[in-house]
Each structure stands twice: as structure tokens, then as C-alpha cells.
Amino acid sequence: MVNDQPTALERFINGILPENPTYRQLLGMCPTLAVTNGMQSAMTMAGATAFVLICANIVVSLIRNLLKPHLRILVYTLTIATFVTIADRVLAAYMYDMSKQLGPYIPLIIVNCIIVCRCEVCASSQAVHIAAADAVGQSLGFTLALASIATVREVLGAGTWFGIAVMPAGFPNWVLMVLPPGAFITLGLLLGLVNWLTALWTQGRKAKPTAA
Amino acid sequence: METIGSLILIAIGAALINNFVLHYFVGICPFIGVSRRVDMAFGMGCAVTFVISIAAFLSWTFTYFILRAGAPVTSWIWHVLRPDSELVPDLSILNYIVYIFVIASSVQLVEMYVRKFFPALYKSFGVFLPLITTNCAILFACLEIMKHVSGASDPSQVWGLDKALVLAIFGGLGFTLAIVMMAGIREELDQCDVPKALRGPAITLITAGILALAFLGFSGVDRGLAALFQ
């Protein structure tokens, strides 16, 4: 039974691309859409989510043998809420402007499905080091996804990347891209692109053995 | 007149101008997951509106009387324990934990109550109830109320229960409106020839973007209304 569970390395790699939380599992959509109007806010959000995800996965994995099945979701949520409170207070103390700008989306990490999903799928059944590797992999995948969306939206919407001007001076800013509709459309198109590339890749893999 | 005016402003703001789904991006998961058929979308919308009102009532009560700095119940207990203390008790660090607990337990209670007393209703939207616990729209409404109760700098700006309930109910109605519109569009979309890579969630997101564009047209309505009521 232990043997058919993925190992730490598999969990880590799966999180980044094959089971990318945003593009493949479609989890955690609220922060993905809401904070990607600039790279700085997107990366702060990714950092906060990574902190909560890693801590929650480790704690849930440590107490996994004490959990009663019917109370487990409640225990996950309370664990997550505790770490989110820590992250929220730290951000408010050291990055006050960013915490003001992110507003309710930091506390909304509590109901981010990625974290509950990882606690349920991995941490509640596997040892601490595997749960930690899984959390780091998933966080990296989430960071990559946020960075890709934020890059498209910030470069097209404000002509900057991390606040540094990258577009030529005469570039008309597509204001729509930093507004809510831009978020939906960018994510939809990127999702389509990822699906298309995956289809191409699997086709290529299938075609190769017959050619060789 | 002034209070009614501000209530109307909050209602229109929550339902249309700053629609929970299309402006704040909360509740996206059911918006994409349960918007395949109009009747299911309507059931989900009703369930969310119902739970959001209860959660808003409870979270306002907890925030106003117990959690905020200098809240009546907490101050009274503190004075009984330490009569000579000058400290103003502030439990707002517990906000998030209390909210999530309130939401989870009220969802559980509503589910049990509806299953026992309204079996027909339970059949139509009971399946959505457990999903709602992790619906960000509910927690978002609690957080908005918290911002206006414990975060208000001026004591006269603190929201009463009426404003909190109006925000929650109309936020829920706005969610229902958005998800039902989306379901209507998706039923038509099933007849269309969508490129293979865009099928499923991708085309739904792009459609939602166009819907959000339409809702962007409501921005500015609040300023016009505010001028009207003054």
C-alpha cells in the first residue's frame, strides 16, 4: 500500500508541471485572477501562499495519525487559518503598502482550494518529508502560473515588468488588461495555450516510437 | 433618507458595480464548476445567498460584540477580571479563525435543518451545501463587514447590522445573477464549434471576461446615485 504512493521527488516534480495547480487542476482561481495585475503583488501572494501551504502540509502530516475522519476538514481549515493570520500580521508589519493593496485576498488564502486539496491528497497520508516536498513543488507550480499571467497582464496593461518600463515609449497601455475582464481573458487564453501545447507534446511522444 | 440612500448604494454596489464574481473574483470555483445548467446554477446561487446572509449576521455579531478593539462583551469581562486595568482588550487577531469556524458550523447547521424540515428543498440544492464551506464569497463578505466594523477609524462610520445584511444579501443576489447568466450562455455554447484546446474551462473564462466587460459599464453609477441622494 505504501509502495503505490508517489515518492518525495515525484510529488515535487508533479507539482511544478504535470499537476500544476492552476493550469492542470484549476484550483485556487480567486487569487490567480485577482492579484495578477502586477508582478509585485503576484509574487507577494505566491510567497504568502507558499508559506501557508508548506507549514500547513507539515503540521497536517505530523498529526495525521491523530485525525478523526469526520473532523479532518475542520482541522485542516483551522490549521490553515492560524498560519494565514501569521502571514497577514507579518505582511502588515513589514510590507504595509503591499498588504493594503492585497487587502482581503491574503485572508482569502484560508479558503484557497489548493491548500485543502494538498492536505487531503498528500499530507494526511504520507510522511513529513514527502508532504514538505509536495508543498514546495505545488508552491513553485503556483508561483510559475501566477508569474506567467502577471507578466502578460502587466506588460500589456501598464508597459512595465516589476515596475520597470519594458515597452517602447509610444506603447499605448491596454488598460483593459489590468482591469477584471483582462484577468479572465488572459487566463482563458493561457489555459487554451497550455492545453494546445500539451496535446502537441503527447502527439509527438506517440509519434516518435513509430518513426524510430 | 440618508440611511436609506446609503443602504441602496451598498446594495447596488454589492450586486452590480462590484459584483462578487466579476469584479472581486470570489466564488470562481462554483462559477466555473456548477454553471453547466441553468437550474443547477440557480440552486447554487440560492444556497450561497442563504448561507452568506446567515454567516454575515453571525460574523457581524461576533465582530461587533466580542472581537473588535473595545467591544462591549469583552471589555465587560475584562473589567470584571481586572477592575483596575487601563488596557483596551482587542481580540481581532482571532478574526479569521472565528469566521471560518462560524461559516463551517453554520453550513453544517443549515444542511441538517434543511434536510430535516424541507426534504424537497434539500433535494434541489442540498448537494451544494458542503461545497459552500470553501466558497470564498462567504468569507469575503465576512471580511468586508470586518473592514467596516473593526477597521473603521471613526466610531460614527462603524456599520450597523442593517448595512452588513444588505451587503451580504445583495452580494449573494449578484452572485446568483452572474452564475445564472453564465449558465444560460454555456447552454448555448454547447451548440457551438469551439476550438479543441479552448473547450471546457478556457472558453468559460473568456466568456466570463466578456461578461465582466459588460458589468464594467456599471462603474460610476454609484457616484451618480450618491449625488442624487445628497
CSV table of C-alpha atoms in Angstrom, one decimal:
chain,number,residue,atom,x,y,z
A,1,MET,CA,0.0,0.0,0.0
A,2,VAL,CA,2.9,2.3,0.8
A,3,ASN,CA,4.6,1.5,-2.4
A,4,ASP,CA,1.9,2.8,-4.8
A,5,GLN,CA,2.1,6.3,-3.2
A,6,PRO,CA,4.3,8.7,-5.1
A,7,THR,CA,7.8,9.4,-3.6
A,8,ALA,CA,9.0,12.8,-2.5
A,9,LEU,CA,10.8,13.5,-5.8
A,10,GLU,CA,7.7,12.5,-7.8
A,11,ARG,CA,5.5,14.7,-5.7
A,12,PHE,CA,7.9,17.6,-6.1
A,13,ILE,CA,8.1,17.3,-9.9
A,14,ASN,CA,4.4,16.7,-10.3
A,15,GLY,CA,3.5,19.9,-8.6
A,16,ILE,CA,5.5,22.1,-11.0
A,17,LEU,CA,4.2,21.0,-14.4
A,18,PRO,CA,2.3,17.7,-14.7
A,19,GLU,CA,-0.2,18.6,-11.9
A,20,ASN,CA,0.2,22.3,-12.0
A,21,PRO,CA,-2.4,23.7,-9.5
A,22,THR,CA,-3.6,26.4,-11.8
A,23,TYR,CA,-3.4,25.1,-15.3
A,24,ARG,CA,-4.0,21.4,-14.8
A,25,GLN,CA,-6.1,21.2,-11.6
A,26,LEU,CA,-7.9,24.6,-11.9
A,27,LEU,CA,-7.6,25.2,-8.2
A,28,GLY,CA,-7.1,28.5,-6.4
A,29,MET,CA,-8.7,30.6,-9.1
A,30,CYS,CA,-9.6,33.7,-6.9
A,31,PRO,CA,-6.0,34.8,-6.1
A,32,THR,CA,-4.9,33.8,-9.6
A,33,LEU,CA,-7.3,36.2,-11.2
A,34,ALA,CA,-7.3,38.9,-8.5
A,35,VAL,CA,-3.7,39.7,-7.7
A,36,THR,CA,-2.1,39.2,-11.1
A,37,ASN,CA,-2.4,42.8,-12.4
A,38,GLY,CA,1.3,43.3,-11.4
A,39,MET,CA,4.3,41.2,-10.8
A,40,GLN,CA,5.0,42.6,-7.4
A,41,SER,CA,1.6,41.8,-5.9
A,42,ALA,CA,1.6,38.4,-7.7
A,43,MET,CA,4.9,37.4,-6.2
A,44,THR,CA,3.9,38.6,-2.7
A,45,MET,CA,0.8,36.5,-3.0
A,46,ALA,CA,2.8,33.5,-4.2
A,47,GLY,CA,5.2,33.9,-1.3
A,48,ALA,CA,2.4,34.1,1.3
A,49,THR,CA,0.6,31.1,-0.2
A,50,ALA,CA,3.8,29.1,-0.3
A,51,PHE,CA,4.4,29.8,3.4
A,52,VAL,CA,0.9,28.8,4.4
A,53,LEU,CA,0.9,25.7,2.1
A,54,ILE,CA,4.3,24.4,3.4
A,55,CYS,CA,3.5,25.0,7.1
A,56,ALA,CA,0.0,23.5,6.8
A,57,ASN,CA,1.2,20.5,4.9
A,58,ILE,CA,4.0,19.8,7.5
A,59,VAL,CA,1.6,20.2,10.5
A,60,VAL,CA,-1.1,18.1,9.0
A,61,SER,CA,1.4,15.4,8.1
A,62,LEU,CA,2.7,15.4,11.7
A,63,ILE,CA,-0.7,15.0,13.2
A,64,ARG,CA,-2.1,12.7,10.5
A,65,ASN,CA,-2.4,9.7,12.8
A,66,LEU,CA,-4.4,11.6,15.4
A,67,LEU,CA,-7.0,12.9,12.9
A,68,LYS,CA,-10.6,11.6,13.1
A,69,PRO,CA,-12.0,11.2,9.6
A,70,HIS,CA,-15.2,13.3,10.1
A,71,LEU,CA,-13.3,16.2,11.7
A,72,ARG,CA,-10.4,16.3,9.4
A,73,ILE,CA,-11.6,19.1,7.1
A,74,LEU,CA,-12.3,21.3,10.1
A,75,VAL,CA,-8.8,20.6,11.5
A,76,TYR,CA,-7.2,21.5,8.1
A,77,THR,CA,-9.1,24.8,7.9
A,78,LEU,CA,-8.2,25.8,11.5
A,79,THR,CA,-4.6,25.0,10.9
A,80,ILE,CA,-4.6,27.0,7.7
A,81,ALA,CA,-6.4,29.9,9.3
A,82,THR,CA,-3.7,30.1,12.0
A,83,PHE,CA,-0.9,30.3,9.5
A,84,VAL,CA,-2.8,32.8,7.4
A,85,THR,CA,-3.2,35.0,10.5
A,86,ILE,CA,0.6,34.8,11.0
A,87,ALA,CA,1.3,35.6,7.3
A,88,ASP,CA,-1.2,38.5,7.4
A,89,ARG,CA,0.3,40.1,10.5
A,90,VAL,CA,3.9,39.7,9.2
A,91,LEU,CA,2.9,41.4,5.9
A,92,ALA,CA,1.1,44.2,7.7
A,93,ALA,CA,4.2,44.8,9.8
A,94,TYR,CA,6.9,44.7,7.1
A,95,MET,CA,5.2,45.4,3.8
A,96,TYR,CA,2.4,47.7,4.8
A,97,ASP,CA,1.6,49.1,1.3
A,98,MET,CA,1.6,45.7,-0.3
A,99,SER,CA,-0.7,44.4,2.5
A,100,LYS,CA,-3.1,47.3,1.9
A,101,GLN,CA,-3.1,46.6,-1.8
A,102,LEU,CA,-3.7,42.9,-1.5
A,103,GLY,CA,-6.5,43.7,1.0
A,104,PRO,CA,-8.9,40.8,1.5
A,105,TYR,CA,-7.0,38.4,-0.7
A,106,ILE,CA,-4.5,37.5,2.0
A,107,PRO,CA,-7.1,36.2,4.4
A,108,LEU,CA,-8.9,34.5,1.5
A,109,ILE,CA,-5.9,32.1,1.3
A,110,ILE,CA,-7.8,30.3,4.1
A,111,VAL,CA,-10.3,29.1,1.5
A,112,ASN,CA,-7.8,28.6,-1.3
A,113,CYS,CA,-8.7,25.1,-2.5
A,114,ILE,CA,-5.0,24.3,-3.4
A,115,ILE,CA,-4.1,24.0,0.3
A,116,VAL,CA,-7.0,22.0,1.5
A,117,CYS,CA,-6.5,19.7,-1.6
A,118,ARG,CA,-2.8,19.1,-0.8
A,119,CYS,CA,-3.6,18.4,2.9
A,120,GLU,CA,-6.2,15.9,1.9
A,121,VAL,CA,-4.4,14.2,-1.0
A,122,CYS,CA,-0.8,14.2,0.3
A,123,ALA,CA,-0.2,15.3,3.8
A,124,SER,CA,-2.9,13.3,5.5
A,125,SER,CA,-1.5,10.0,4.2
A,126,GLN,CA,2.3,10.5,3.8
A,127,ALA,CA,5.3,11.2,5.9
A,128,VAL,CA,6.6,14.7,6.7
A,129,HIS,CA,9.5,14.9,4.2
A,130,ILE,CA,7.2,13.8,1.3
A,131,ALA,CA,4.5,16.3,2.4
A,132,ALA,CA,7.1,19.1,2.5
A,133,ALA,CA,8.5,18.2,-0.9
A,134,ASP,CA,4.9,18.1,-2.3
A,135,ALA,CA,4.1,21.6,-0.8
A,136,VAL,CA,7.3,23.1,-2.2
A,137,GLY,CA,6.6,21.6,-5.7
A,138,GLN,CA,3.0,22.8,-5.7
A,139,SER,CA,4.1,26.3,-4.5
A,140,LEU,CA,6.6,26.5,-7.3
A,141,GLY,CA,3.9,25.5,-9.8
A,142,PHE,CA,1.5,28.1,-8.4
A,143,THR,CA,4.3,30.7,-8.5
A,144,LEU,CA,5.0,29.9,-12.1
A,145,ALA,CA,1.4,30.2,-13.1
A,146,LEU,CA,0.9,33.5,-11.3
A,147,ALA,CA,4.1,34.8,-12.9
A,148,SER,CA,3.0,33.9,-16.4
A,149,ILE,CA,-0.4,35.6,-16.0
A,150,ALA,CA,1.1,38.6,-14.2
A,151,THR,CA,3.7,39.0,-16.9
A,152,VAL,CA,1.2,39.1,-19.7
A,153,ARG,CA,-1.1,41.5,-17.8
A,154,GLU,CA,1.5,43.9,-16.6
A,155,VAL,CA,3.5,44.1,-19.8
A,156,LEU,CA,0.4,44.7,-21.9
A,157,GLY,CA,-1.6,46.7,-19.4
A,158,ALA,CA,1.0,49.0,-18.0
A,159,GLY,CA,4.0,48.6,-20.2
A,160,THR,CA,6.1,47.6,-17.2
A,161,TRP,CA,7.5,44.4,-15.6
A,162,PHE,CA,8.1,44.5,-11.8
A,163,GLY,CA,7.5,48.3,-12.1
A,164,ILE,CA,10.4,48.7,-14.7
A,165,ALA,CA,9.4,50.1,-18.1
A,166,VAL,CA,9.9,47.4,-20.8
A,167,MET,CA,7.8,48.6,-23.7
A,168,PRO,CA,8.8,51.4,-26.1
A,169,ALA,CA,7.8,54.9,-25.1
A,170,GLY,CA,4.9,55.2,-27.6
A,171,PHE,CA,3.2,52.0,-26.5
A,172,PRO,CA,-0.5,52.6,-25.7
A,173,ASN,CA,-1.3,50.8,-22.5
A,174,TRP,CA,-4.1,48.3,-22.8
A,175,VAL,CA,-5.9,49.4,-19.6
A,176,LEU,CA,-8.4,46.6,-20.0
A,177,MET,CA,-5.7,44.1,-19.2
A,178,VAL,CA,-5.2,45.3,-15.6
A,179,LEU,CA,-9.0,45.5,-15.1
A,180,PRO,CA,-11.1,42.5,-14.2
A,181,PRO,CA,-12.1,41.4,-17.7
A,182,GLY,CA,-8.4,41.2,-18.7
A,183,ALA,CA,-7.8,38.7,-15.9
A,184,PHE,CA,-10.5,36.3,-17.2
A,185,ILE,CA,-9.5,36.6,-20.8
A,186,THR,CA,-5.7,36.2,-20.2
A,187,LEU,CA,-6.2,33.2,-18.0
A,188,GLY,CA,-8.7,31.7,-20.6
A,189,LEU,CA,-6.2,32.2,-23.5
A,190,LEU,CA,-3.2,30.9,-21.5
A,191,LEU,CA,-5.2,27.8,-20.4
A,192,GLY,CA,-6.0,27.2,-24.1
A,193,LEU,CA,-2.3,27.6,-25.0
A,194,VAL,CA,-1.3,25.1,-22.3
A,195,ASN,CA,-3.9,22.6,-23.5
A,196,TRP,CA,-2.7,23.0,-27.1
A,197,LEU,CA,1.0,22.6,-26.2
A,198,THR,CA,0.2,19.5,-24.0
A,199,ALA,CA,-1.8,18.0,-26.9
A,200,LEU,CA,1.1,18.7,-29.3
A,201,TRP,CA,3.6,17.1,-26.8
A,202,THR,CA,1.6,13.9,-26.2
A,203,GLN,CA,1.1,13.6,-30.0
A,204,GLY,CA,4.9,14.0,-30.5
A,205,ARG,CA,5.6,11.4,-27.9
A,206,LYS,CA,3.1,8.9,-29.5
A,207,ALA,CA,4.5,9.6,-33.0
A,208,LYS,CA,8.2,9.1,-32.1
A,209,PRO,CA,8.3,5.3,-31.4
A,210,THR,CA,6.6,4.5,-34.8
A,211,ALA,CA,9.0,6.8,-36.6
A,212,ALA,CA,12.0,5.2,-35.0
B,1,MET,CA,-33.5,59.4,3.8
B,2,GLU,CA,-29.7,59.4,4.2
B,3,THR,CA,-29.6,56.0,5.8
B,4,ILE,CA,-31.9,54.5,3.1
B,5,GLY,CA,-29.8,56.2,0.5
B,6,SER,CA,-26.6,54.6,1.8
B,7,LEU,CA,-28.3,51.2,2.0
B,8,ILE,CA,-29.4,51.5,-1.6
B,9,LEU,CA,-25.8,52.4,-2.5
B,10,ILE,CA,-24.4,49.4,-0.7
B,11,ALA,CA,-27.0,47.1,-2.3
B,12,ILE,CA,-26.3,48.3,-5.9
B,13,GLY,CA,-22.6,48.3,-5.2
B,14,ALA,CA,-22.6,44.8,-4.0
B,15,ALA,CA,-24.9,43.3,-6.6
B,16,LEU,CA,-23.9,45.2,-9.8
B,17,ILE,CA,-21.0,47.6,-9.7
B,18,ASN,CA,-18.6,45.5,-7.6
B,19,ASN,CA,-20.2,42.1,-8.4
B,20,PHE,CA,-18.6,39.5,-6.2
B,21,VAL,CA,-17.7,37.2,-9.1
B,22,LEU,CA,-17.0,39.6,-12.0
B,23,HIS,CA,-15.2,42.3,-10.0
B,24,TYR,CA,-13.7,40.7,-6.9
B,25,PHE,CA,-13.2,37.2,-8.4
B,26,VAL,CA,-14.5,35.5,-5.4
B,27,GLY,CA,-16.6,32.3,-5.8
B,28,ILE,CA,-14.9,31.5,-9.1
B,29,CYS,CA,-14.8,27.7,-8.4
B,30,PRO,CA,-18.6,27.2,-8.3
B,31,PHE,CA,-19.0,29.8,-11.1
B,32,ILE,CA,-17.0,27.6,-13.4
B,33,GLY,CA,-17.9,24.2,-11.9
B,34,VAL,CA,-21.7,24.4,-11.4
B,35,SER,CA,-22.6,26.7,-14.3
B,36,ARG,CA,-23.4,24.0,-16.8
B,37,ARG,CA,-27.2,24.1,-16.5
B,38,VAL,CA,-29.5,27.0,-15.5
B,39,ASP,CA,-31.5,25.2,-12.9
B,40,MET,CA,-28.4,23.9,-11.1
B,41,ALA,CA,-26.8,27.3,-11.3
B,42,PHE,CA,-29.9,28.9,-9.8
B,43,GLY,CA,-29.9,26.3,-6.9
B,44,MET,CA,-26.3,27.1,-6.2
B,45,GLY,CA,-27.0,30.8,-6.2
B,46,CYS,CA,-29.9,30.4,-3.8
B,47,ALA,CA,-27.8,28.3,-1.4
B,48,VAL,CA,-25.0,30.8,-1.5
B,49,THR,CA,-27.3,33.7,-0.8
B,50,PHE,CA,-28.9,31.8,2.0
B,51,VAL,CA,-25.6,30.9,3.7
B,52,ILE,CA,-24.0,34.2,3.1
B,53,SER,CA,-26.8,36.0,5.0
B,54,ILE,CA,-26.5,33.7,8.0
B,55,ALA,CA,-22.7,34.0,8.0
B,56,ALA,CA,-22.9,37.8,7.7
B,57,PHE,CA,-25.3,38.0,10.6
B,58,LEU,CA,-23.2,35.8,12.8
B,59,SER,CA,-19.9,37.4,11.9
B,60,TRP,CA,-21.2,40.9,12.4
B,61,THR,CA,-22.5,39.9,15.9
B,62,PHE,CA,-19.2,38.3,16.8
B,63,THR,CA,-17.1,41.2,15.5
B,64,TYR,CA,-19.2,43.9,17.0
B,65,PHE,CA,-19.7,42.5,20.4
B,66,ILE,CA,-16.6,40.3,21.0
B,67,LEU,CA,-13.8,40.7,18.6
B,68,ARG,CA,-13.2,44.3,17.8
B,69,ALA,CA,-11.0,46.6,20.0
B,70,GLY,CA,-13.1,47.8,22.9
B,71,ALA,CA,-16.0,45.5,22.1
B,72,PRO,CA,-18.7,45.6,24.8
B,73,VAL,CA,-18.8,42.0,26.0
B,74,THR,CA,-15.0,41.5,26.0
B,75,SER,CA,-14.5,44.9,27.8
B,76,TRP,CA,-17.1,43.9,30.4
B,77,ILE,CA,-15.4,40.5,31.1
B,78,TRP,CA,-12.0,42.2,31.3
B,79,HIS,CA,-13.3,44.7,33.8
B,80,VAL,CA,-14.8,42.0,36.0
B,81,LEU,CA,-11.5,40.1,35.9
B,82,ARG,CA,-9.2,43.1,36.3
B,83,PRO,CA,-11.2,46.1,37.6
B,84,ASP,CA,-8.1,48.4,37.8
B,85,SER,CA,-6.7,47.7,34.3
B,86,GLU,CA,-6.5,50.5,31.8
B,87,LEU,CA,-5.9,48.1,28.9
B,88,VAL,CA,-8.5,48.1,26.0
B,89,PRO,CA,-8.9,44.4,25.1
B,90,ASP,CA,-8.6,43.6,21.4
B,91,LEU,CA,-9.3,40.1,20.1
B,92,SER,CA,-9.1,41.0,16.4
B,93,ILE,CA,-6.2,38.6,15.9
B,94,LEU,CA,-8.7,35.8,16.2
B,95,ASN,CA,-10.9,37.2,13.4
B,96,TYR,CA,-10.0,34.7,10.7
B,97,ILE,CA,-10.2,31.6,12.9
B,98,VAL,CA,-13.6,32.7,14.3
B,99,TYR,CA,-15.0,33.5,10.8
B,100,ILE,CA,-14.0,30.2,9.3
B,101,PHE,CA,-15.4,28.4,12.3
B,102,VAL,CA,-18.7,30.3,12.0
B,103,ILE,CA,-19.0,29.6,8.3
B,104,ALA,CA,-18.2,25.9,8.7
B,105,SER,CA,-20.7,25.4,11.5
B,106,SER,CA,-23.5,27.5,10.0
B,107,VAL,CA,-23.2,25.5,6.8
B,108,GLN,CA,-23.4,22.3,8.8
B,109,LEU,CA,-26.5,23.6,10.8
B,110,VAL,CA,-28.3,24.8,7.7
B,111,GLU,CA,-27.7,21.4,6.0
B,112,MET,CA,-29.1,19.5,8.9
B,113,TYR,CA,-32.1,21.8,9.3
B,114,VAL,CA,-33.0,21.8,5.6
B,115,ARG,CA,-32.6,18.0,5.4
B,116,LYS,CA,-34.9,17.5,8.4
B,117,PHE,CA,-37.7,20.1,7.6
B,118,PHE,CA,-37.6,20.8,3.9
B,119,PRO,CA,-36.7,17.5,2.1
B,120,ALA,CA,-37.8,18.8,-1.3
B,121,LEU,CA,-35.6,21.9,-0.9
B,122,TYR,CA,-32.7,19.7,0.2
B,123,LYS,CA,-33.1,17.5,-2.9
B,124,SER,CA,-32.8,20.6,-5.1
B,125,PHE,CA,-29.8,22.4,-3.5
B,126,GLY,CA,-28.6,20.3,-0.6
B,127,VAL,CA,-25.8,18.8,-2.6
B,128,PHE,CA,-24.2,22.2,-3.0
B,129,LEU,CA,-24.2,23.0,0.7
B,130,PRO,CA,-20.9,21.2,1.8
B,131,LEU,CA,-19.2,22.8,-1.2
B,132,ILE,CA,-20.1,26.2,0.1
B,133,THR,CA,-17.8,26.0,3.2
B,134,THR,CA,-14.8,26.6,1.0
B,135,ASN,CA,-16.6,29.2,-1.2
B,136,CYS,CA,-14.5,32.4,-0.9
B,137,ALA,CA,-17.6,34.6,-1.5
B,138,ILE,CA,-18.9,33.8,2.0
B,139,LEU,CA,-15.6,34.6,3.7
B,140,PHE,CA,-15.2,37.6,1.5
B,141,ALA,CA,-18.5,39.0,2.8
B,142,CYS,CA,-17.4,38.5,6.4
B,143,LEU,CA,-14.1,40.2,5.7
B,144,GLU,CA,-15.8,43.2,4.1
B,145,ILE,CA,-18.0,43.5,7.2
B,146,MET,CA,-15.0,43.2,9.4
B,147,LYS,CA,-13.3,46.0,7.5
B,148,HIS,CA,-16.2,48.3,8.2
B,149,VAL,CA,-16.7,47.3,11.8
B,150,SER,CA,-13.3,46.7,13.4
B,151,GLY,CA,-11.3,48.6,10.8
B,152,ALA,CA,-13.3,51.8,10.8
B,153,SER,CA,-11.2,54.7,12.1
B,154,ASP,CA,-14.2,56.9,13.1
B,155,PRO,CA,-16.8,55.4,15.6
B,156,SER,CA,-19.6,57.0,13.6
B,157,GLN,CA,-18.5,55.1,10.5
B,158,VAL,CA,-19.0,51.7,12.1
B,159,TRP,CA,-21.5,49.6,10.2
B,160,GLY,CA,-24.7,48.5,11.8
B,161,LEU,CA,-26.4,45.1,11.3
B,162,ASP,CA,-28.6,46.6,8.6
B,163,LYS,CA,-25.7,47.5,6.3
B,164,ALA,CA,-24.0,44.2,6.9
B,165,LEU,CA,-27.1,42.2,6.0
B,166,VAL,CA,-27.8,44.4,2.9
B,167,LEU,CA,-24.2,43.8,1.7
B,168,ALA,CA,-24.5,40.1,2.2
B,169,ILE,CA,-27.9,39.6,0.7
B,170,PHE,CA,-27.3,41.7,-2.4
B,171,GLY,CA,-23.8,40.3,-2.8
B,172,GLY,CA,-25.5,36.8,-2.9
B,173,LEU,CA,-28.1,38.0,-5.4
B,174,GLY,CA,-25.3,39.4,-7.5
B,175,PHE,CA,-23.6,36.1,-7.4
B,176,THR,CA,-26.8,34.3,-8.4
B,177,LEU,CA,-27.3,36.8,-11.3
B,178,ALA,CA,-23.8,36.2,-12.6
B,179,ILE,CA,-23.9,32.4,-12.3
B,180,VAL,CA,-27.3,32.1,-13.9
B,181,MET,CA,-26.3,34.4,-16.8
B,182,MET,CA,-23.1,32.3,-17.3
B,183,ALA,CA,-25.2,29.0,-17.3
B,184,GLY,CA,-27.5,30.5,-19.9
B,185,ILE,CA,-24.6,31.3,-22.1
B,186,ARG,CA,-23.0,28.0,-21.6
B,187,GLU,CA,-26.1,26.1,-22.6
B,188,GLU,CA,-26.0,27.9,-25.9
B,189,LEU,CA,-22.2,27.4,-26.1
B,190,ASP,CA,-22.7,23.7,-26.2
B,191,GLN,CA,-24.1,24.0,-29.7
B,192,CYS,CA,-21.1,25.9,-30.9
B,193,ASP,CA,-17.9,24.6,-32.5
B,194,VAL,CA,-15.2,25.7,-30.1
B,195,PRO,CA,-11.5,25.1,-30.9
B,196,LYS,CA,-10.4,21.9,-29.2
B,197,ALA,CA,-7.8,23.5,-26.9
B,198,LEU,CA,-10.2,26.1,-25.6
B,199,ARG,CA,-13.0,23.6,-24.7
B,200,GLY,CA,-14.2,23.4,-21.1
B,201,PRO,CA,-12.9,25.9,-18.6
B,202,ALA,CA,-10.9,28.0,-21.0
B,203,ILE,CA,-13.8,29.2,-23.1
B,204,THR,CA,-15.8,29.7,-19.9
B,205,LEU,CA,-13.2,32.0,-18.6
B,206,ILE,CA,-13.1,34.0,-21.8
B,207,THR,CA,-16.9,34.3,-21.8
B,208,ALA,CA,-16.7,35.4,-18.2
B,209,GLY,CA,-14.2,38.1,-19.3
B,210,ILE,CA,-16.8,39.4,-21.8
B,211,LEU,CA,-19.5,39.4,-19.1
B,212,ALA,CA,-17.1,41.3,-16.8
B,213,LEU,CA,-16.6,43.8,-19.6
B,214,ALA,CA,-20.4,44.3,-19.7
B,215,PHE,CA,-20.5,44.8,-15.9
B,216,LEU,CA,-17.7,47.3,-16.2
B,217,GLY,CA,-20.4,49.6,-17.7
B,218,PHE,CA,-22.0,49.9,-14.2
B,219,SER,CA,-18.9,51.7,-12.8
B,220,GLY,CA,-19.7,55.3,-12.0
B,221,VAL,CA,-23.4,54.6,-11.3
B,222,ASP,CA,-22.6,54.8,-7.6
B,223,ARG,CA,-21.3,58.3,-7.8
B,224,GLY,CA,-24.4,59.5,-9.8
B,225,LEU,CA,-26.7,57.9,-7.2
B,226,ALA,CA,-24.7,59.4,-4.3
B,227,ALA,CA,-25.1,62.8,-5.8
B,228,LEU,CA,-28.8,62.1,-6.2
B,229,PHE,CA,-29.3,61.3,-2.5
B,230,GLN,CA,-27.5,64.3,-1.1
